[in-house]
Coordinates of C-alpha atoms and ligand atoms in Angstrom, one line a residue:
M1 CA 18.0 42.9 25.4
Q2 CA 18.7 39.9 26.9
Q3 CA 16.7 36.5 24.7
A4 CA 16.5 33.2 25.5
N5 CA 15.9 30.6 23.5
F6 CA 14.0 27.7 23.8
Q7 CA 15.6 23.9 23.2
V8 CA 13.3 21.0 22.3
D9 CA 15.2 17.5 23.8
S10 CA 15.5 14.6 20.9
R11 CA 12.9 12.8 24.5
L12 CA 10.4 14.2 22.0
A13 CA 10.0 12.4 19.8
T14 CA 9.6 9.9 21.9
L15 CA 7.5 11.0 24.7
L16 CA 4.8 11.8 21.0
S17 CA 4.8 8.3 19.6
Q18 CA 3.9 6.8 23.4
D19 CA 0.6 9.2 22.6
Y20 CA -1.3 5.5 22.1
S21 CA -2.5 3.2 23.4
T22 CA -2.0 0.2 21.5
T23 CA 0.6 -0.8 18.2
E24 CA -2.0 -1.3 15.7
K25 CA -3.8 2.1 16.6
A26 CA -0.3 3.8 16.4
L27 CA 0.4 1.9 12.7
K28 CA -3.5 3.5 12.1
E29 CA -1.2 6.5 11.5
L30 CA 0.8 5.3 8.7
V31 CA -1.9 4.2 7.2
D32 CA -3.3 7.6 7.5
N33 CA -0.3 9.5 5.4
A34 CA -0.3 7.5 2.9
W35 CA -3.8 7.9 2.5
D36 CA -3.2 11.8 2.8
A37 CA 0.0 10.5 0.0
D38 CA -3.5 10.4 -2.9
A39 CA -1.4 6.5 -3.0
E40 CA -4.2 3.5 -4.2
E41 CA -2.8 0.7 -2.0
V42 CA -1.3 0.0 1.4
V43 CA 0.3 -3.3 2.3
I44 CA 1.4 -3.7 5.6
E45 CA 3.2 -6.9 6.8
L46 CA 3.3 -8.3 10.2
P47 CA 6.5 -10.2 11.4
E48 CA 4.9 -14.1 12.4
P49 CA 3.9 -13.9 16.4
L50 CA 7.7 -14.6 19.1
T51 CA 10.4 -14.2 15.5
D52 CA 11.5 -10.7 15.1
G53 CA 10.6 -9.4 11.5
P54 CA 9.9 -6.1 11.0
I55 CA 6.3 -4.4 10.9
V56 CA 6.6 -2.6 7.2
V57 CA 4.0 -0.7 5.6
R58 CA 4.5 0.4 2.1
D59 CA 2.5 3.0 0.2
D60 CA 2.1 3.3 -3.6
G61 CA 1.6 7.5 -3.1
N62 CA 3.0 10.7 -4.1
G63 CA 6.4 9.8 -2.1
M64 CA 8.8 12.4 -0.6
T65 CA 11.4 14.3 -2.5
R66 CA 13.9 15.5 -1.0
Q67 CA 12.9 19.1 -0.2
E68 CA 9.5 17.8 1.0
L69 CA 11.4 15.7 3.3
E70 CA 13.0 18.3 4.9
S71 CA 10.6 20.9 5.1
H72 CA 7.9 18.0 6.0
Y73 CA 8.1 15.5 7.3
L74 CA 10.9 16.9 9.4
K75 CA 9.3 19.9 10.5
I76 CA 7.4 18.7 13.7
A77 CA 4.6 19.7 14.9
S78 CA 3.0 21.4 11.3
D79 CA -0.4 21.9 10.8
R80 CA -0.8 20.5 6.7
R81 CA -3.5 21.5 6.6
M82 CA -2.1 25.3 6.6
R83 CA -0.3 24.6 3.7
T84 CA -3.4 23.3 1.5
D85 CA -7.3 23.3 1.3
G86 CA -8.0 20.7 3.7
R87 CA -8.5 18.2 0.3
T88 CA -5.7 16.4 -0.9
S89 CA -3.7 17.7 -4.3
K90 CA -4.5 14.9 -6.3
K91 CA -7.7 12.9 -4.7
R92 CA -8.9 15.4 -3.4
R93 CA -9.5 13.0 -0.6
P94 CA -10.2 15.1 3.0
I95 CA -7.0 15.2 4.4
K96 CA -6.3 13.3 7.9
G97 CA -2.8 15.0 9.6
K98 CA -3.2 17.4 11.0
K99 CA -0.4 17.6 14.4
G100 CA 2.6 17.3 12.2
I101 CA 3.6 14.4 14.9
G102 CA 1.8 10.3 13.4
K103 CA 5.2 10.4 12.4
F104 CA 6.9 8.7 15.4
A105 CA 4.4 6.5 15.4
G106 CA 5.9 3.3 14.7
L107 CA 8.8 4.1 17.3
M108 CA 5.8 3.5 20.2
S109 CA 6.1 -0.6 19.0
A110 CA 9.4 -0.1 17.6
S111 CA 13.3 0.6 18.6
V112 CA 14.3 1.1 15.1
M113 CA 12.9 2.9 11.8
C114 CA 13.6 3.1 8.3
L115 CA 12.1 4.8 5.1
T116 CA 12.5 4.7 1.9
T117 CA 10.8 7.2 0.1
M118 CA 10.6 7.4 -3.9
A119 CA 9.4 10.7 -6.3
R120 CA 10.7 11.8 -9.6
G121 CA 13.1 10.0 -10.2
Q122 CA 14.9 10.3 -5.8
K123 CA 15.4 7.5 -4.0
I124 CA 15.6 8.2 -0.2
S125 CA 16.3 6.5 2.4
F126 CA 17.4 7.4 5.9
T127 CA 17.3 5.6 9.6
L128 CA 16.2 7.0 13.0
G129 CA 16.1 4.3 16.5
I130 CA 15.4 5.4 19.6
Q131 CA 18.6 5.3 21.1
D132 CA 19.7 8.0 17.6
L133 CA 16.7 10.0 20.3
E134 CA 17.9 9.5 24.1
S135 CA 22.1 10.2 23.4
A136 CA 21.2 14.4 21.5
S137 CA 20.4 16.5 23.8
D138 CA 18.3 18.5 21.2
I139 CA 16.8 16.8 18.1
E140 CA 17.3 20.1 15.6
N141 CA 21.2 19.2 16.5
L142 CA 20.7 15.4 15.2
T143 CA 22.1 14.9 12.7
L144 CA 19.7 11.8 10.1
P145 CA 22.5 10.3 6.9
L146 CA 20.9 10.4 3.9
D147 CA 20.6 8.1 1.6
V148 CA 20.6 9.1 -2.1
S149 CA 19.9 7.2 -4.7
E150 CA 18.2 7.2 -8.6
C151 CA 15.0 5.4 -10.1
G152 CA 12.9 5.5 -12.4
S153 CA 11.2 8.6 -12.5
E154 CA 7.7 6.7 -12.7
D155 CA 8.5 5.1 -9.9
H156 CA 7.4 6.8 -6.4
G157 CA 5.1 6.3 -1.9
T158 CA 6.8 5.1 0.5
C159 CA 8.1 2.4 2.8
V160 CA 8.3 2.3 6.2
T161 CA 10.0 -0.3 7.5
L162 CA 9.8 -0.8 12.0
T163 CA 13.0 -3.7 13.9
H164 CA 14.2 -4.5 17.4
L165 CA 10.3 -4.5 18.2
R166 CA 9.6 -3.8 21.5
Q167 CA 10.4 -6.6 24.8
G168 CA 7.2 -5.8 27.2
L169 CA 4.4 -5.7 24.1
R170 CA 2.4 -8.3 22.7
Y171 CA 2.6 -8.5 19.2
P172 CA 1.2 -6.6 16.5
S173 CA -2.3 -8.2 15.3
A174 CA -3.3 -8.5 12.1
D175 CA -7.0 -8.8 13.0
R176 CA -6.7 -5.8 15.7
L177 CA -5.5 -4.1 13.0
R178 CA -7.7 -4.9 10.3
Q179 CA -10.8 -3.3 13.0
E180 CA -8.6 0.0 13.3
L181 CA -8.9 0.5 9.8
I182 CA -12.1 -1.4 8.8
M183 CA -14.3 1.5 10.1
E184 CA -12.8 4.6 7.8
Y185 CA -10.9 2.6 5.0
G186 CA -13.3 -0.8 4.7
R187 CA -15.7 1.1 1.8
Q188 CA -12.6 2.3 0.3
K189 CA -12.9 2.4 -3.3
D190 CA -9.5 3.8 -4.4
F191 CA -7.7 2.9 -1.7
K192 CA -7.4 -1.0 -0.7
I193 CA -5.6 -2.0 2.5
I194 CA -3.1 -4.8 2.4
I195 CA -2.3 -7.3 5.4
N196 CA -0.3 -9.8 4.9
G197 CA -1.4 -10.5 1.9
K198 CA -5.1 -10.0 2.4
P199 CA -6.8 -6.9 2.1
L200 CA -8.9 -5.4 4.3
G201 CA -13.0 -6.4 3.0
I202 CA -15.8 -6.5 5.0
D203 CA -15.5 -9.9 6.3
D204 CA -13.3 -8.2 9.0
L205 CA -16.1 -6.3 11.0
E206 CA -16.7 -8.2 14.1
G207 CA -19.8 -9.4 14.0
E208 CA -22.5 -12.1 11.9
F209 CA -21.9 -11.6 8.1
T210 CA -23.8 -12.8 5.7
E211 CA -24.3 -12.6 2.4
V212 CA -27.2 -13.1 -0.2
Q213 CA -27.8 -13.0 -3.4
G214 CA -31.8 -11.9 -5.1
T215 CA -32.7 -11.6 -9.5
F216 CA -34.6 -9.2 -10.2
P217 CA -36.5 -7.9 -13.5
D218 CA -36.2 -4.8 -14.0
A219 CA -33.1 -4.6 -11.0
G220 CA -30.5 -7.7 -12.7
D221 CA -28.6 -9.3 -9.6
A222 CA -27.8 -8.0 -6.7
T223 CA -25.7 -9.1 -4.1
L224 CA -26.0 -8.1 -0.5
R225 CA -23.4 -8.6 2.0
F226 CA -24.3 -7.2 5.8
A227 CA -23.0 -7.4 9.5
I228 CA -24.1 -6.8 12.6
S229 CA -21.8 -5.9 14.7
K230 CA -22.2 -7.6 17.9
K231 CA -20.2 -4.2 19.9
K232 CA -23.4 -4.0 22.1
S233 CA -22.7 0.4 21.8
G234 CA -23.9 1.5 17.7
L235 CA -21.1 1.7 14.7
R236 CA -19.3 5.1 14.0
R237 CA -20.3 5.1 10.7
P238 CA -23.1 2.6 9.8
G239 CA -25.7 1.3 7.1
I240 CA -25.7 -0.5 3.8
T241 CA -23.8 1.3 1.1
L242 CA -25.0 0.6 -2.4
M243 CA -22.3 -0.4 -4.7
V244 CA -22.8 -0.2 -8.9
E245 CA -20.1 -1.3 -10.5
G246 CA -17.3 -0.4 -7.5
K247 CA -18.4 2.6 -6.8
A248 CA -20.7 4.3 -4.0
V249 CA -23.6 6.2 -4.9
G250 CA -24.0 8.2 -1.3
K251 CA -24.2 7.4 1.9
P252 CA -24.3 4.4 3.9
S253 CA -27.8 4.4 4.6
Y254 CA -31.4 1.7 5.8
F255 CA -32.6 1.6 2.6
G256 CA -36.3 3.7 4.5
L257 CA -35.8 0.5 7.2
E258 CA -35.1 3.9 9.7
N259 CA -38.8 4.7 8.8
S260 CA -39.8 1.1 9.2
D261 CA -41.0 0.6 13.1
E262 CA -40.2 -2.7 13.0
I263 CA -36.6 -2.2 14.0
P264 CA -35.5 0.6 16.0
A265 CA -32.6 2.7 15.7
R266 CA -30.5 1.6 18.5
L267 CA -30.7 -1.7 17.0
L268 CA -30.1 0.1 13.3
R269 CA -26.9 1.2 14.8
K270 CA -24.6 -1.8 14.1
L271 CA -25.9 -2.9 10.7
Y272 CA -22.5 -2.2 8.4
G273 CA -22.2 -4.2 4.8
E274 CA -22.9 -2.9 1.9
V275 CA -25.2 -4.3 -1.9
E276 CA -24.6 -4.5 -4.9
A277 CA -26.8 -3.8 -7.9
D278 CA -25.4 -3.1 -11.1
G279 CA -28.4 -2.7 -12.7
L280 CA -28.6 0.1 -11.1
M281 CA -26.4 2.5 -13.8
D282 CA -29.0 3.4 -15.3
Y283 CA -30.5 5.7 -13.3
V284 CA -27.4 6.4 -10.7
T285 CA -27.8 10.3 -10.4
A286 CA -24.7 12.1 -12.2
G287 CA -23.7 13.8 -9.6
W288 CA -22.7 10.1 -8.4
D289 CA -24.9 10.9 -4.6
S290 CA -28.1 8.8 -5.5
V291 CA -29.9 7.5 -7.6
I292 CA -33.2 7.8 -8.8
E293 CA -35.5 6.4 -6.0
N294 CA -39.2 5.8 -8.0
S295 CA -37.6 3.3 -10.6
E296 CA -39.0 0.2 -10.4
A297 CA -35.4 -1.2 -10.6
Y298 CA -33.7 0.5 -6.7
L299 CA -36.8 0.0 -5.7
Q300 CA -36.9 -3.8 -6.6
I301 CA -33.6 -3.7 -3.9
V302 CA -34.8 -1.6 -1.6
T303 CA -37.8 -4.7 -0.9
F304 CA -35.1 -7.5 -1.3
V305 CA -32.1 -5.3 1.3
Q306 CA -35.1 -4.7 3.7
A307 CA -37.3 -7.8 3.5
N308 CA -33.3 -10.0 4.3
L309 CA -31.8 -6.9 7.0
V310 CA -35.5 -8.1 8.2
E311 CA -34.8 -11.2 9.3
A312 CA -31.6 -11.0 9.7
F313 CA -32.6 -9.0 13.4
R314 CA -35.3 -11.0 13.9
S315 CA -33.0 -13.7 14.5
T316 CA -30.7 -12.2 16.2
H317 CA -32.2 -9.5 17.7
G318 CA -36.1 -10.8 17.8
M319 CA -36.9 -10.3 22.0
E320 CA -36.0 -7.2 22.3
M321 CA -37.6 -5.9 18.2
R322 CA -40.9 -7.0 19.8
M323 CA -40.4 -6.0 23.1
A324 CA -39.7 -2.1 21.0
H325 CA -42.4 -3.3 19.3
A326 CA -45.3 -4.1 21.9
R327 CA -44.1 -0.3 24.4
L328 CA -45.0 1.3 20.8
L329 CA -48.4 0.2 20.4
R330 CA -48.9 0.8 24.2
I331 CA -48.6 4.6 23.8
P332 CA -52.1 6.0 22.6
R333 CA -51.1 8.3 19.5
H334 CA -52.2 9.9 16.9
P335 CA -53.5 8.5 14.1
A336 CA -51.0 10.4 11.4
T337 CA -48.3 9.6 14.0
Q338 CA -49.6 5.8 14.0
P339 CA -46.5 3.1 13.8
T340 CA -47.0 2.5 9.8
N341 CA -45.2 -1.1 8.0
I342 CA -41.8 -0.7 6.0
R343 CA -42.5 1.8 3.1
P344 CA -38.9 2.5 0.7
P345 CA -37.0 6.4 0.9
I346 CA -39.1 9.3 -0.1
P347 CA -37.8 10.6 -3.3
R348 CA -35.3 12.8 -2.3
S349 CA -33.9 12.8 -5.3
S350 CA -34.4 14.6 -8.7
G351 CA -31.4 14.3 -10.3
R352 CA -30.8 12.2 -13.9
A353 CA -30.2 9.8 -13.8
V354 CA -26.5 9.2 -16.3
G355 CA -27.4 5.7 -17.5
A356 CA -31.4 7.5 -18.8
Q357 CA -29.9 10.0 -20.8
R358 CA -26.9 7.6 -22.4
R359 CA -29.9 5.4 -23.2
R360 CA -31.9 7.9 -24.8
F361 CA -29.1 9.8 -27.0
A362 CA -28.5 6.0 -27.7
L363 CA -32.5 6.4 -29.2
L364 CA -32.2 9.6 -31.0
V365 CA -28.6 8.7 -33.0
Ligands
ATP401 N1 3.5 7.5 3.5 C1 3.9 9.6 3.7 N2 3.9 9.1 2.2 C2 4.2 10.8 2.0 N3 4.4 11.7 2.9 C3 4.2 11.5 3.8 C4 3.7 10.8 4.5 N4 3.6 9.9 5.5 C5 4.4 11.5 5.9 N5 4.6 12.1 5.0 C6 4.8 14.4 4.7 O1 5.3 14.4 6.1 C7 3.9 15.5 7.1 C8 3.7 14.9 8.3 O2 3.7 14.0 8.8 P1 3.1 13.0 10.2 O3 2.3 12.4 9.8 O4 4.0 13.7 11.0 O5 2.2 14.5 10.7 P2 1.1 15.1 9.5 O6 -0.3 14.0 8.8 O7 0.6 16.6 8.7 O8 -0.2 14.7 11.1 P3 -0.6 14.0 12.5 O9 0.5 14.0 12.9 O10 -1.8 14.9 12.5 O11 0.0 12.6 11.1 C9 3.1 15.1 6.1 O12 2.6 16.1 6.8 C10 3.4 14.5 4.4 O13 3.9 16.0 4.0
MG402 MG1 0.0 12.3 10.0

């Protein structure tokens, strides 16, 4: 029987790189790859407008050995999640990569990409240019000269340098890149992104950014930082994250404001921020997923957060809040469903506090 084979034109790589609508969206692919490589820090340098400087994305992740480079990186369209349990090996992060094509994203905005990766004492570099891709007829026949040298046995990480930025595209902007990354990576404590020397942080969110501090009898010092997005639609992951000693406790929430009629749900979805309250350490549950919610200390923080958010929403969206409230009052209701004032969230957890446990132990000793 006669046989036939598919062939893959090298243009495939260029076509795949054109899947992104902006350079900033394309650069996020490289950040996703750093996340998947269990990096703790990604440093991104963007060129000054109207210069011919490179775009550099450098991570301190696992890096790749030659074998990994060949079997993972150079394999197009392989599903990384098929070769893992869906989580990264060291940090158990949910893996972002799924299509096996994100590596070409950089070529959307640059004609030449240089990759250097270090793992287990070996440093490997290669350069891939759009021109090489265009002149080779079949991507499998394209030979990539590898520059292999030794590096320190502890060195690890990957650096992608993009040069010969394409003419006719808007220069990549640090601000737009921050906006692209903030929702997904703004809250990650073990994954720092530094763009042109400045770490990505909560103040990168578009909208009014407010910081309030307070001191409480049981909870001690607390700092609330938040922004109310000016976008028409709600945010993808809205809410206030409780941070205790630099670590997020559970998921972002509205601190009971969702149970009040004060702020319409539509407005709450524009809220993004965090409250730092290290004094709650004693009340954090062992799984670090909630706090003992009926503790005095936590109730003080809830009141602090609610009061400041209501005040902020009143000043930015007062009219909308009054109208929503008036509409509610007009609807006759069964007494049990009458609108109530803000009440603290119903305690969900009966988990034992790590700190409280520690304290009891200390008393026994
Ligand atoms: N910065 C990096 N550090 C270590 N390994 C990397 C890095 N970038 C890519 N890789 C390896 O190369 C593979 C291919 O990357 P690529 O971005 O093309 O696909 P993916 O991340 O698996 O899927 P997606 O197309 O959805 O991004 C990755 O799965 C990973 O094994
Ligand atoms: Mg990827």
